[in-house]
């Protein structure tokens, strides 16, 4: 019998197999991505503007990820030149715009509600493709879309039991629209660029855009050195910022890359949906936020609807609405806003 505190070979082997399968890494990626909203809101509550939080996050993460990205390009710098449009669009739309809109939503809404609004992106894609092609999707896709839209009604709590900020809702939907547009754009690009390079380059582009917007006065930028509150702890501002950069961005992207390679983008897409669950749990533990029962039920319906749409796509039915390849998983496509984006 193993000594107390020590795991036997069988337990160690099971744990290693779980991680090696990619499932453990994928769940870790979702868990740390889900932290972004809580860390960001802790900063926003002390006087940081959403623009400042996004800019600091992108700048710090881009510098850290440049360390592995530069060696990955050794002898292959032509790949960066050949894919500069992909990097630029990823930085502008998939990183800067999505994160700024999401953080603006988080400033006015609970973390869970803001993320659920952004997770409507796959449903928006289905609706757009349906309208553009005038080809009715499979019943499973229709059911998933209707389920998610019904969940949206519950999340917004139109009965008035929970007060919802309309401006915050519009920011959340804007983040979803931005994410959907990014999916369409990147679906047309090739995947010859190493993922770590795409992540680092996109974050750097996003950071430069944010700094330029701030310098021209287009983006309000305010920082604060006041202490932040995370759960029962009072922490210095740099602790929340460090968590936002290192855990919710760098570690999240790296583990997302590993998970996507181990599982494939389609399987990773389903596991990435657990980010909503983790985001709600983290917001409850660190911020004392918890959506109301009706909103939680709506969240279940939204995620359930997205699952049905993804299942229909995986089945590849003749009448299925084909989603852009990059929409399969934020972790796999490196388009997470942490949301994730």
PDB file of C-alpha atoms in Angstrom, residues 36 39-61 95-96 99-104 107 203 206-215 217-225 237-238 240-242 244-245 249:
ATOM      1  CA  UNK A  36      -9.416  36.597 -17.338  1.00  0.00           C
ATOM      2  CA  UNK A  39      -8.687  39.443 -12.922  1.00  0.00           C
ATOM      3  CA  UNK A  40      -9.802  42.177 -15.324  1.00  0.00           C
ATOM      4  CA  UNK A  41     -12.805  43.165 -13.226  1.00  0.00           C
ATOM      5  CA  UNK A  42     -10.648  43.359 -10.100  1.00  0.00           C
ATOM      6  CA  UNK A  43      -8.530  45.958 -11.924  1.00  0.00           C
ATOM      7  CA  UNK A  44     -11.526  47.787 -13.404  1.00  0.00           C
ATOM      8  CA  UNK A  45     -13.041  48.216  -9.946  1.00  0.00           C
ATOM      9  CA  UNK A  46      -9.940  50.128  -8.797  1.00  0.00           C
ATOM     10  CA  UNK A  47     -10.057  52.675 -11.620  1.00  0.00           C
ATOM     11  CA  UNK A  48      -8.477  50.922 -14.604  1.00  0.00           C
ATOM     12  CA  UNK A  49     -10.258  51.503 -17.898  1.00  0.00           C
ATOM     13  CA  UNK A  50     -11.024  48.498 -20.119  1.00  0.00           C
ATOM     14  CA  UNK A  51      -8.580  49.857 -22.690  1.00  0.00           C
ATOM     15  CA  UNK A  52      -5.781  50.015 -20.128  1.00  0.00           C
ATOM     16  CA  UNK A  53      -6.444  46.465 -18.913  1.00  0.00           C
ATOM     17  CA  UNK A  54      -6.498  45.071 -22.457  1.00  0.00           C
ATOM     18  CA  UNK A  55      -3.361  46.989 -23.464  1.00  0.00           C
ATOM     19  CA  UNK A  56      -1.389  45.826 -20.423  1.00  0.00           C
ATOM     20  CA  UNK A  57      -2.544  42.255 -20.962  1.00  0.00           C
ATOM     21  CA  UNK A  58      -1.600  42.179 -24.631  1.00  0.00           C
ATOM     22  CA  UNK A  59       1.736  43.926 -24.161  1.00  0.00           C
ATOM     23  CA  UNK A  60       2.922  41.667 -21.346  1.00  0.00           C
ATOM     24  CA  UNK A  61       1.743  38.463 -23.014  1.00  0.00           C
ATOM     25  CA  UNK A  95      -7.361  39.951 -30.112  1.00  0.00           C
ATOM     26  CA  UNK A  96      -7.731  43.730 -29.733  1.00  0.00           C
ATOM     27  CA  UNK A  99     -10.945  41.629 -25.793  1.00  0.00           C
ATOM     28  CA  UNK A 100     -11.760  45.333 -25.622  1.00  0.00           C
ATOM     29  CA  UNK A 101     -15.459  44.688 -26.254  1.00  0.00           C
ATOM     30  CA  UNK A 102     -15.499  41.810 -23.755  1.00  0.00           C
ATOM     31  CA  UNK A 103     -13.784  43.865 -21.035  1.00  0.00           C
ATOM     32  CA  UNK A 104     -16.232  46.717 -21.673  1.00  0.00           C
ATOM     33  CA  UNK A 107     -17.228  46.435 -16.643  1.00  0.00           C
ATOM     34  CA  UNK A 203      -0.928  39.821 -29.397  1.00  0.00           C
ATOM     35  CA  UNK A 206      -3.168  44.079 -30.833  1.00  0.00           C
ATOM     36  CA  UNK A 207      -0.937  45.808 -28.286  1.00  0.00           C
ATOM     37  CA  UNK A 208       0.471  48.223 -30.876  1.00  0.00           C
ATOM     38  CA  UNK A 209      -3.036  49.086 -32.084  1.00  0.00           C
ATOM     39  CA  UNK A 210      -4.199  49.745 -28.528  1.00  0.00           C
ATOM     40  CA  UNK A 211      -1.208  51.995 -27.750  1.00  0.00           C
ATOM     41  CA  UNK A 212      -1.737  53.945 -30.985  1.00  0.00           C
ATOM     42  CA  UNK A 213      -5.444  54.386 -30.216  1.00  0.00           C
ATOM     43  CA  UNK A 214      -4.557  55.662 -26.757  1.00  0.00           C
ATOM     44  CA  UNK A 215      -1.888  58.040 -28.113  1.00  0.00           C
ATOM     45  CA  UNK A 217      -6.981  60.034 -27.812  1.00  0.00           C
ATOM     46  CA  UNK A 218      -9.419  57.558 -29.360  1.00  0.00           C
ATOM     47  CA  UNK A 219      -9.138  55.145 -26.431  1.00  0.00           C
ATOM     48  CA  UNK A 220      -9.451  56.278 -22.802  1.00  0.00           C
ATOM     49  CA  UNK A 221      -6.471  54.926 -20.880  1.00  0.00           C
ATOM     50  CA  UNK A 222      -6.332  55.090 -17.095  1.00  0.00           C
ATOM     51  CA  UNK A 223      -4.251  52.945 -14.758  1.00  0.00           C
ATOM     52  CA  UNK A 224      -4.318  52.622 -10.989  1.00  0.00           C
ATOM     53  CA  UNK A 225      -1.887  51.358  -8.365  1.00  0.00           C
ATOM     54  CA  UNK A 237      -2.439  45.737  -8.425  1.00  0.00           C
ATOM     55  CA  UNK A 238       0.445  43.888 -10.048  1.00  0.00           C
ATOM     56  CA  UNK A 240      -4.095  40.855 -10.547  1.00  0.00           C
ATOM     57  CA  UNK A 241      -2.298  42.103 -13.656  1.00  0.00           C
ATOM     58  CA  UNK A 242       0.266  39.304 -13.397  1.00  0.00           C
ATOM     59  CA  UNK A 244      -4.227  38.300 -16.189  1.00  0.00           C
ATOM     60  CA  UNK A 245      -1.018  38.195 -18.254  1.00  0.00           C
ATOM     61  CA  UNK A 249      -3.149  34.681 -21.363  1.00  0.00           C
TER      62      UNK A 249
END
